[in-house]
PDB file of C-alpha atoms in Angstrom:
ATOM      1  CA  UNK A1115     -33.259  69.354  76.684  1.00 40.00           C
ATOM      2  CA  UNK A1116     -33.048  73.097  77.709  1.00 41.00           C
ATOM      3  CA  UNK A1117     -31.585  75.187  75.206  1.00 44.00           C
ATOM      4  CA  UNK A1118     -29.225  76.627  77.604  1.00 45.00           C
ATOM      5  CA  UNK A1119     -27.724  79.485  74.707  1.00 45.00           C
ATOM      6  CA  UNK A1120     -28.571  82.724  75.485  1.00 45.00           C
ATOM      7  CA  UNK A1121     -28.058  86.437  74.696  1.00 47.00           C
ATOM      8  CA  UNK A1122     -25.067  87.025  76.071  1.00 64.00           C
ATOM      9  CA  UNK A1123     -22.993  86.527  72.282  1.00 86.00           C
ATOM     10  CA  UNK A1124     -23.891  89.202  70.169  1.00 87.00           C
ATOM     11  CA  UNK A1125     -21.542  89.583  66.960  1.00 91.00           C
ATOM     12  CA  UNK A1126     -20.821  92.809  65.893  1.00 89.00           C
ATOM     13  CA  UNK A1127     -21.754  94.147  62.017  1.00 91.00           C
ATOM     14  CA  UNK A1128     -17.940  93.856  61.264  1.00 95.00           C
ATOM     15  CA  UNK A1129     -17.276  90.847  63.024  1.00 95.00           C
ATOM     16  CA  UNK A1130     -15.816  88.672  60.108  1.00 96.00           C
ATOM     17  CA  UNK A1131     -14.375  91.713  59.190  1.00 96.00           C
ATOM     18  CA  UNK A1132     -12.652  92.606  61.762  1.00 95.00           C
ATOM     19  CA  UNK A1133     -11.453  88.419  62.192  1.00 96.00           C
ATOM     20  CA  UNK A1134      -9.799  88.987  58.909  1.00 96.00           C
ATOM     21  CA  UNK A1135      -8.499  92.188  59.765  1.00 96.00           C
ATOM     22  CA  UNK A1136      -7.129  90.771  63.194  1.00 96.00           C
ATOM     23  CA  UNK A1137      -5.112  87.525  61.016  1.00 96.00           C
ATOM     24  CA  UNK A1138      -3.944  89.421  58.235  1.00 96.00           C
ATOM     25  CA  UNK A1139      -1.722  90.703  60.826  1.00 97.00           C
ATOM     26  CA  UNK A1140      -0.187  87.638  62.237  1.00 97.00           C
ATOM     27  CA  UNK A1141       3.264  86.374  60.869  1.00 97.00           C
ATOM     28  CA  UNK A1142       3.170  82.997  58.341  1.00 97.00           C
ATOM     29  CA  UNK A1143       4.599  80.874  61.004  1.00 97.00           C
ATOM     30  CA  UNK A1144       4.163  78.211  63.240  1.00 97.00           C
ATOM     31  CA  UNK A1145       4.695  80.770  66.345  1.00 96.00           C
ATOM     32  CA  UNK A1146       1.770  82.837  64.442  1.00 97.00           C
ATOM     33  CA  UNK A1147      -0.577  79.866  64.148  1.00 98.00           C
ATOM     34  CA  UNK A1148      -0.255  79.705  67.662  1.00 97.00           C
ATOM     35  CA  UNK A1149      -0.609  82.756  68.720  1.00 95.00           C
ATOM     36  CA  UNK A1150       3.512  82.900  70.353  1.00 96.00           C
ATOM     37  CA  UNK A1151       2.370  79.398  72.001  1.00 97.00           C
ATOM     38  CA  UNK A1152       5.012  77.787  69.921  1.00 96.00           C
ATOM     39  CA  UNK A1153       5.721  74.822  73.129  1.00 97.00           C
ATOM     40  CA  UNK A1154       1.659  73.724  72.840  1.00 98.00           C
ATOM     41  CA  UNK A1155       2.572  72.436  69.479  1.00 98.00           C
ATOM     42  CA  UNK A1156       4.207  69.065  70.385  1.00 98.00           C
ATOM     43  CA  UNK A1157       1.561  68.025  73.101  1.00 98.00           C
ATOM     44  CA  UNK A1158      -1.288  69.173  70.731  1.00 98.00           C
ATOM     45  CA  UNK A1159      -0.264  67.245  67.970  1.00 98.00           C
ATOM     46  CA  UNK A1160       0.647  63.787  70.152  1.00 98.00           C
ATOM     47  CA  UNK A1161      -2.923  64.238  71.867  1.00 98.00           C
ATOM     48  CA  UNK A1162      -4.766  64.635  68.229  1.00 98.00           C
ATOM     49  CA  UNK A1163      -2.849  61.615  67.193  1.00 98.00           C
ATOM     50  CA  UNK A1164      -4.291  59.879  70.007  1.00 98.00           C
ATOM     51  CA  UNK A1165      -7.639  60.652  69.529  1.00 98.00           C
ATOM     52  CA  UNK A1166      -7.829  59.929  65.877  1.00 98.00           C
ATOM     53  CA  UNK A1167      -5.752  56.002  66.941  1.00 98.00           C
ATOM     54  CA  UNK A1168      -8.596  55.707  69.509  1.00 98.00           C
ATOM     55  CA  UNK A1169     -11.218  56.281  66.785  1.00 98.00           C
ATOM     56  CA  UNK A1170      -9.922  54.090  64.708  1.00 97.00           C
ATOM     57  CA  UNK A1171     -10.112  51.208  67.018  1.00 97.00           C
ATOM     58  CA  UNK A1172     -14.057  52.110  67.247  1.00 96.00           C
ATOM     59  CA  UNK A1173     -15.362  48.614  65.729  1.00 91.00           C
ATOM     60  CA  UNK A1174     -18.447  50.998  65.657  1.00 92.00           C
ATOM     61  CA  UNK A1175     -17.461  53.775  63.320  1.00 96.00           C
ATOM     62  CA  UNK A1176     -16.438  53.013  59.997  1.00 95.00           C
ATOM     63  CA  UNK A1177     -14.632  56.165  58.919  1.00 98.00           C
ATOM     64  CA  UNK A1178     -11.974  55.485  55.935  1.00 98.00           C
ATOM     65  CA  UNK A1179      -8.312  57.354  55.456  1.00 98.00           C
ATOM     66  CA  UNK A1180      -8.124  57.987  52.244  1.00 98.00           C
ATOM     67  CA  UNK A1181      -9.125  61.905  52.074  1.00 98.00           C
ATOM     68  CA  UNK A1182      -9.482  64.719  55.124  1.00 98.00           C
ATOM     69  CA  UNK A1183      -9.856  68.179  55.399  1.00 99.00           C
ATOM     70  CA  UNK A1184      -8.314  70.511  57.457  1.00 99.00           C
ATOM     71  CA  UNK A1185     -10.512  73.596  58.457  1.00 98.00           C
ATOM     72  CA  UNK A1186      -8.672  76.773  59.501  1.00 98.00           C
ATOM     73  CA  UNK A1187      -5.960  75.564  58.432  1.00 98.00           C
ATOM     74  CA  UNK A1188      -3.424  78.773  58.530  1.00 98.00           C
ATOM     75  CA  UNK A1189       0.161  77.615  57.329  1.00 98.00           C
ATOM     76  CA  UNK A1190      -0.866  73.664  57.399  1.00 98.00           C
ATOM     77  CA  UNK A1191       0.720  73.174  60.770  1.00 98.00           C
ATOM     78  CA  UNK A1192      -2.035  70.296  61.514  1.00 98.00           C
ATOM     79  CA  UNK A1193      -2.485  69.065  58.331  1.00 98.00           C
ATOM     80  CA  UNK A1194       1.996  68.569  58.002  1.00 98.00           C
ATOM     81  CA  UNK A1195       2.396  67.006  61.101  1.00 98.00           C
ATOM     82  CA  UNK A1196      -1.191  64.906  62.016  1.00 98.00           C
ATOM     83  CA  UNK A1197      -3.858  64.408  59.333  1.00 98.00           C
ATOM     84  CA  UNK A1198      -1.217  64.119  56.394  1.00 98.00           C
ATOM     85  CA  UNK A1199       0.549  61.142  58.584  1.00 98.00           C
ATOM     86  CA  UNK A1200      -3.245  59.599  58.621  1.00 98.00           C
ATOM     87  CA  UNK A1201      -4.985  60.238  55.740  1.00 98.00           C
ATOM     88  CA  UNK A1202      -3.618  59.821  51.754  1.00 98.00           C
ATOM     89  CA  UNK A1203      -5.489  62.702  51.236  1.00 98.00           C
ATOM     90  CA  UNK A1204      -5.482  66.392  52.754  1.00 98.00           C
ATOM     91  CA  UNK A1205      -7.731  69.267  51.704  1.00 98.00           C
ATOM     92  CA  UNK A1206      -7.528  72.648  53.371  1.00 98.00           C
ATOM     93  CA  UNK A1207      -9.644  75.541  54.104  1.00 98.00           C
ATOM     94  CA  UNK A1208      -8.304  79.170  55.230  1.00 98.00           C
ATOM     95  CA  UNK A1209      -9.334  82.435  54.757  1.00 97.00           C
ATOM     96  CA  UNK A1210      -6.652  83.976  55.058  1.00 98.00           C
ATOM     97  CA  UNK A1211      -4.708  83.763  51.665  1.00 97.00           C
ATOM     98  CA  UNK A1212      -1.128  84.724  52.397  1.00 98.00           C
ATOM     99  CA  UNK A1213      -1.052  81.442  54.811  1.00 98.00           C
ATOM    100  CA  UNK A1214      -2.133  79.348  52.100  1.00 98.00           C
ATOM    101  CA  UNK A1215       0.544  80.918  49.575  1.00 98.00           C
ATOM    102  CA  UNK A1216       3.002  79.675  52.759  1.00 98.00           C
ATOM    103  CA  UNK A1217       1.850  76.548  52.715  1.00 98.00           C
ATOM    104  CA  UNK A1218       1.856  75.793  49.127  1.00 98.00           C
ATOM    105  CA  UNK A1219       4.630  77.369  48.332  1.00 97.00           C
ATOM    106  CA  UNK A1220       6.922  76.434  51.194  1.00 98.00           C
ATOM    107  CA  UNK A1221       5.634  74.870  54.390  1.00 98.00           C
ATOM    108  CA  UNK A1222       3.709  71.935  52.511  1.00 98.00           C
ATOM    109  CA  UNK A1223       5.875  72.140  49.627  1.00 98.00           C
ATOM    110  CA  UNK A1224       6.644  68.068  50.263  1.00 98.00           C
ATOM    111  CA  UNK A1225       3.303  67.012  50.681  1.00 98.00           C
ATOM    112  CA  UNK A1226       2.009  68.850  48.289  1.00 97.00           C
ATOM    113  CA  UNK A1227       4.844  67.457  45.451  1.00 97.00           C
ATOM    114  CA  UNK A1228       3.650  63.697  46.813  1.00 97.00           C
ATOM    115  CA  UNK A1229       0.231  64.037  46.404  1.00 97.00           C
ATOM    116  CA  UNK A1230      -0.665  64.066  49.922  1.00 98.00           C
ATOM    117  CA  UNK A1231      -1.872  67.825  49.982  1.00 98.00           C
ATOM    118  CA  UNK A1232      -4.216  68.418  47.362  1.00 98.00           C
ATOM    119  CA  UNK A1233      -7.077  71.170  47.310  1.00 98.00           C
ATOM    120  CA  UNK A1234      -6.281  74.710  49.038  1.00 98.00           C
ATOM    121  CA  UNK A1235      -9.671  77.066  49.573  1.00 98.00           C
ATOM    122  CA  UNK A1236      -9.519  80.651  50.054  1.00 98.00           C
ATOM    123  CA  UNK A1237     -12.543  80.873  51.958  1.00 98.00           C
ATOM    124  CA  UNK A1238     -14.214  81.431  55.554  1.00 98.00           C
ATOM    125  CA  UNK A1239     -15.840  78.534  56.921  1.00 98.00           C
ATOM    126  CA  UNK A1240     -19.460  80.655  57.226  1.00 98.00           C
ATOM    127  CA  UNK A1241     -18.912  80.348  53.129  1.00 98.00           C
ATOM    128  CA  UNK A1242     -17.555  76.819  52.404  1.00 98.00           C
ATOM    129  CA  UNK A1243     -19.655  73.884  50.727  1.00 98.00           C
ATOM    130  CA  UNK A1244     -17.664  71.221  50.511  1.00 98.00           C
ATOM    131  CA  UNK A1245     -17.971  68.845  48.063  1.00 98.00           C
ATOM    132  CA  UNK A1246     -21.057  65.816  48.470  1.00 98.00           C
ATOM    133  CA  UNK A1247     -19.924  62.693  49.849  1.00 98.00           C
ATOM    134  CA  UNK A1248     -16.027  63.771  49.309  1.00 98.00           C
ATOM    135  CA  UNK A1249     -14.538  63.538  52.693  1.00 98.00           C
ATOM    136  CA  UNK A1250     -13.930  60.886  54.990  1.00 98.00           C
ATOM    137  CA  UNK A1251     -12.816  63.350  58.234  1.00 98.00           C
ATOM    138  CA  UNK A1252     -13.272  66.785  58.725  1.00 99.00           C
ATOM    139  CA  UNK A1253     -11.031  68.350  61.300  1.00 99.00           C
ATOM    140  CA  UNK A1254     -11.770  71.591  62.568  1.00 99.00           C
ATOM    141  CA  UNK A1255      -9.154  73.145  65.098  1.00 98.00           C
ATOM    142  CA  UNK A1256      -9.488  76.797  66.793  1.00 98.00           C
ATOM    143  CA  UNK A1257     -11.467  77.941  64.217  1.00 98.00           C
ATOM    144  CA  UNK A1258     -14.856  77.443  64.926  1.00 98.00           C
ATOM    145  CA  UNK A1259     -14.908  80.272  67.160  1.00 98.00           C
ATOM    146  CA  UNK A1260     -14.594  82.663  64.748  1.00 97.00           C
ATOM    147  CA  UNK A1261     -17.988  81.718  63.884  1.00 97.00           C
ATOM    148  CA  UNK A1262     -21.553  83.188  65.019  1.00 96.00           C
ATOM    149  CA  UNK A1263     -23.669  80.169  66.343  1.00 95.00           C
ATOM    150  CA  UNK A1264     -26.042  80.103  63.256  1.00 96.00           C
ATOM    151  CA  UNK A1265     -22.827  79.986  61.121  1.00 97.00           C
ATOM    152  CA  UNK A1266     -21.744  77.448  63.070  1.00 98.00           C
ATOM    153  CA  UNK A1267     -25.084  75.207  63.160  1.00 98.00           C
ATOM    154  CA  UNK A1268     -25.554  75.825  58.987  1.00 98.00           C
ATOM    155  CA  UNK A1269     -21.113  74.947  58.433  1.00 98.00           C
ATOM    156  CA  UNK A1270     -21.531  71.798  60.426  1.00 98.00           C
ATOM    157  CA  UNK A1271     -24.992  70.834  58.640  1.00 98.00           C
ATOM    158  CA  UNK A1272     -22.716  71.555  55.047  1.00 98.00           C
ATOM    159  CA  UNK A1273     -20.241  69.083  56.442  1.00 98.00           C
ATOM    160  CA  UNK A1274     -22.724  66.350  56.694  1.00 98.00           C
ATOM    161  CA  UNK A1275     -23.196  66.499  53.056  1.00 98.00           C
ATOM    162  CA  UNK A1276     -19.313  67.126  52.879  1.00 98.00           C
ATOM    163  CA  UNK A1277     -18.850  63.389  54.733  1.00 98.00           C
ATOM    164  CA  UNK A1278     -18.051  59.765  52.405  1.00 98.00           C
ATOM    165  CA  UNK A1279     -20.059  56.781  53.942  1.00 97.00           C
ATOM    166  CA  UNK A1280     -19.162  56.421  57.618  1.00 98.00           C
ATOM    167  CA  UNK A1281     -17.400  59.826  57.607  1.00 98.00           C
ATOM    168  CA  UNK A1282     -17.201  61.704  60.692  1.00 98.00           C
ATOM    169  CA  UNK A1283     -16.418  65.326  62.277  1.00 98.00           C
ATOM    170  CA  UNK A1284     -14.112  66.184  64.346  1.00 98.00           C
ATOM    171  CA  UNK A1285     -13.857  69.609  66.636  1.00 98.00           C
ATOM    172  CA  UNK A1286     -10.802  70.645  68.817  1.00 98.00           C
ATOM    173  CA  UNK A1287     -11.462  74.273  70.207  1.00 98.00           C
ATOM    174  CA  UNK A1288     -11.043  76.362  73.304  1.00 98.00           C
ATOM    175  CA  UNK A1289     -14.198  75.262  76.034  1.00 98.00           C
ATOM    176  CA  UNK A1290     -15.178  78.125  78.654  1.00 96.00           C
ATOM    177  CA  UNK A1291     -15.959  76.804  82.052  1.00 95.00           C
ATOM    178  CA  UNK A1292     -19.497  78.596  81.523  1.00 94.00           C
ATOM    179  CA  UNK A1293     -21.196  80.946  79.090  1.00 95.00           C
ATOM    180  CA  UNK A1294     -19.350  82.715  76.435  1.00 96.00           C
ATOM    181  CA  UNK A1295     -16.172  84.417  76.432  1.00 95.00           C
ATOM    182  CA  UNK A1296     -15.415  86.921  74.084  1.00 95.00           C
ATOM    183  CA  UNK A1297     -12.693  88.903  72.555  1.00 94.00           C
ATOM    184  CA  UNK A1298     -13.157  91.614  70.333  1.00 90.00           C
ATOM    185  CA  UNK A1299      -9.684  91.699  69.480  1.00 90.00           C
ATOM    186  CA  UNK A1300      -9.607  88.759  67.028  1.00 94.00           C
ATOM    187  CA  UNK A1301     -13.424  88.438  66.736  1.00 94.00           C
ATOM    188  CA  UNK A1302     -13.920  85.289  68.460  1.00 96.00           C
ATOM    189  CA  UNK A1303     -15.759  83.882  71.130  1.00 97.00           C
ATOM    190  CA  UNK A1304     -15.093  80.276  73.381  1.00 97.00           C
ATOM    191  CA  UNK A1305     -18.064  78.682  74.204  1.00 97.00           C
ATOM    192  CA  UNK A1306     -18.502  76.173  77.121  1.00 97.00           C
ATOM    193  CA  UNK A1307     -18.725  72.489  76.145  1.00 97.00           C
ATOM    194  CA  UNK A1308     -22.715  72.777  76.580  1.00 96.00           C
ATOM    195  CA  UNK A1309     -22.836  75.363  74.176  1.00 97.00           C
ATOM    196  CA  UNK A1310     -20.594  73.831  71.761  1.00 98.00           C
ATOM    197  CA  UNK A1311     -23.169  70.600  72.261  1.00 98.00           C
ATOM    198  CA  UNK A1312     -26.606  72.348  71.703  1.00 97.00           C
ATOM    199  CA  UNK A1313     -25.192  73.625  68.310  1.00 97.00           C
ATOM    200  CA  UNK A1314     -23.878  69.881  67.356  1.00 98.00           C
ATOM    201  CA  UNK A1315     -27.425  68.514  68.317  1.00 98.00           C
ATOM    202  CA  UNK A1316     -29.311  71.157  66.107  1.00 97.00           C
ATOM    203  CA  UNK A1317     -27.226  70.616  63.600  1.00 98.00           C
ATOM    204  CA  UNK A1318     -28.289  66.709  63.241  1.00 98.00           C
ATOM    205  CA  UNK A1319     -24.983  65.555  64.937  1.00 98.00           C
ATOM    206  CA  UNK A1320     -24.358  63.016  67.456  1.00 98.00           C
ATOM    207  CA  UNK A1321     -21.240  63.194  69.992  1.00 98.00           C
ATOM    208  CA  UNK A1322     -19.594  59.672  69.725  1.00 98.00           C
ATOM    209  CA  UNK A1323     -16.332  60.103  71.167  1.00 98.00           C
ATOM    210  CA  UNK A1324     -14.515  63.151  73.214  1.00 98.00           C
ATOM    211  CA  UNK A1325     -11.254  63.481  74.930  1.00 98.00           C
ATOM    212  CA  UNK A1326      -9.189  66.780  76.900  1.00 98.00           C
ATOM    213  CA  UNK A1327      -5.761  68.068  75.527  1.00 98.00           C
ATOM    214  CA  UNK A1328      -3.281  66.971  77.926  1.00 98.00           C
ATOM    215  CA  UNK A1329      -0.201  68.927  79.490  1.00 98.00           C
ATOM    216  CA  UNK A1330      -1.334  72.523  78.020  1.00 98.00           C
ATOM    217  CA  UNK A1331       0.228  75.152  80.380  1.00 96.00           C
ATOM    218  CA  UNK A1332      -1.570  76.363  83.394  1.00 96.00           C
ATOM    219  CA  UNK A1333      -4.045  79.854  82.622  1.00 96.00           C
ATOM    220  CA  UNK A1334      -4.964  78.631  79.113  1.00 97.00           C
ATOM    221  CA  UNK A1335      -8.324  77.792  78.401  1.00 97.00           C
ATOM    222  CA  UNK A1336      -8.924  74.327  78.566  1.00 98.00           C
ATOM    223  CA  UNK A1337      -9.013  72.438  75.179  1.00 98.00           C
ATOM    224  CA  UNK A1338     -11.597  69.334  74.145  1.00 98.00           C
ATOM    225  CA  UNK A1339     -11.935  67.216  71.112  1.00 99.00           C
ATOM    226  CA  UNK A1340     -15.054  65.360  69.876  1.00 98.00           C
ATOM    227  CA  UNK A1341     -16.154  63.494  67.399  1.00 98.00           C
ATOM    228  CA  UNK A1342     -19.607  63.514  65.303  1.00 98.00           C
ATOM    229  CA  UNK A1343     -21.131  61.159  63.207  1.00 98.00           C
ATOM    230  CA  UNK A1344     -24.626  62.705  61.518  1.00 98.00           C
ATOM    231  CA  UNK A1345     -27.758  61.246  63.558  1.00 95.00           C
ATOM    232  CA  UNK A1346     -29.634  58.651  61.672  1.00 88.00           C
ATOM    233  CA  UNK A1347     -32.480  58.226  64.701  1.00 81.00           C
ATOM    234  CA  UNK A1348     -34.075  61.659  62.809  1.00 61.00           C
TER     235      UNK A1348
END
């Protein structure tokens, strides 16, 4: 297949810089997380539900529940109200510090006290490793497009190494109707769904599953979840 990425994304020096600049500004709140899109919450959260049911029923995949990790995680919004209803286990990953103070200090103060939230990282995604064979989802929501594509490619080949036998990925971003789209005010760019694809294939991942977010309202971009499992035909 036709690589079909082209020139048309090209980062700028400071553009994790200017990504951290950008969210260091936002408020520690649900409203924040969502960028004053406080109503897509409810519908975002029953759709990812959905998805992760479906997946389940998959006689084919063999993922567990017993530990996820949520990546761009902000305040915990996802992992309070979806993966921590799924999984015994959460993990999360954010930059940006002050959200993860929110979260552990208030937000996810329950979860955390029950042993349901457990490790917080401090850390961009274009740095994390996470830990061999630990994880049996990864859940990565609006964040990957704060990432440069061979960022993303080298993050999602980490993950593979991240995933427990039968452990999968699973990506819920923003999909362009063509090209990329990007805005230099937060330092991130939405990729179309064949973009998004080329970088899952070079990365040694197979699409198994994928399904639209449902009742979104009209002008936003439109929003797709899929789910990867590494390839084993390599």
């Amino acid at each position: 297949m036709a690589d079909p990425r082209g020139t048309e994304f090209r980062p700028t020096v400071s553009w994790y810089e200017d990504a951290d600049k950008y969210w260091k500004g936002v408020p520690s709140s649900v409203d924040g997380m969502l960028g004053g899109l406080e109503e897509v919450h409810a519908p975002d959260i029953r759709d990812s539900l959905a998805f992760i049911d479906k997946l389940r029923k998959d006689l084919s995949l063999l993922f567990g529940t017993s530990y996820a990790c949520d990546c761009g995680a902000g305040i915990g919004r996802v992992t309070k109200y979806f993966l921590s209803t799924r999984f015994e286990k959460v993990d999360l990953v954010e930059q940006n510090s002050t959200f993860l103070e929110e979260a552990a200090s208030s937000y996810l103060k329950d979860e955390r006290k029950a042993g349901r939230v457990c490790d917080m990282f401090p850390v961009g995604l274009q740095k994390f490793v996470p830990q061999k064979g630990r994880y049996d989802v990864i859940w990565c929501q609006w964040v990957l497009s704060h990432l440069t594509d061979a960022d993303l490619e080298a993050f999602l080949k980490r993950c593979v190494q991240g995933l427990a036998p039968g452990g999968i990925i699973c990506i819920k971003e923003n999909v362009a109707s063509r090209g990329y789209v990007v805005d230099n005010q937060d330092s991130s760019v939405t990729r179309a769904k064949s973009l998004f694809e080329c970088v899952f294939a070079a990365a040694g991942l197979v699409v198994v599953d994928q399904m639209t977010q449902t009742d979104f309202p009209q002008g936003l971009f439109e929003v797709n979840m899929w789910a990867l499992k590494p390839n084993t035909d390599n």
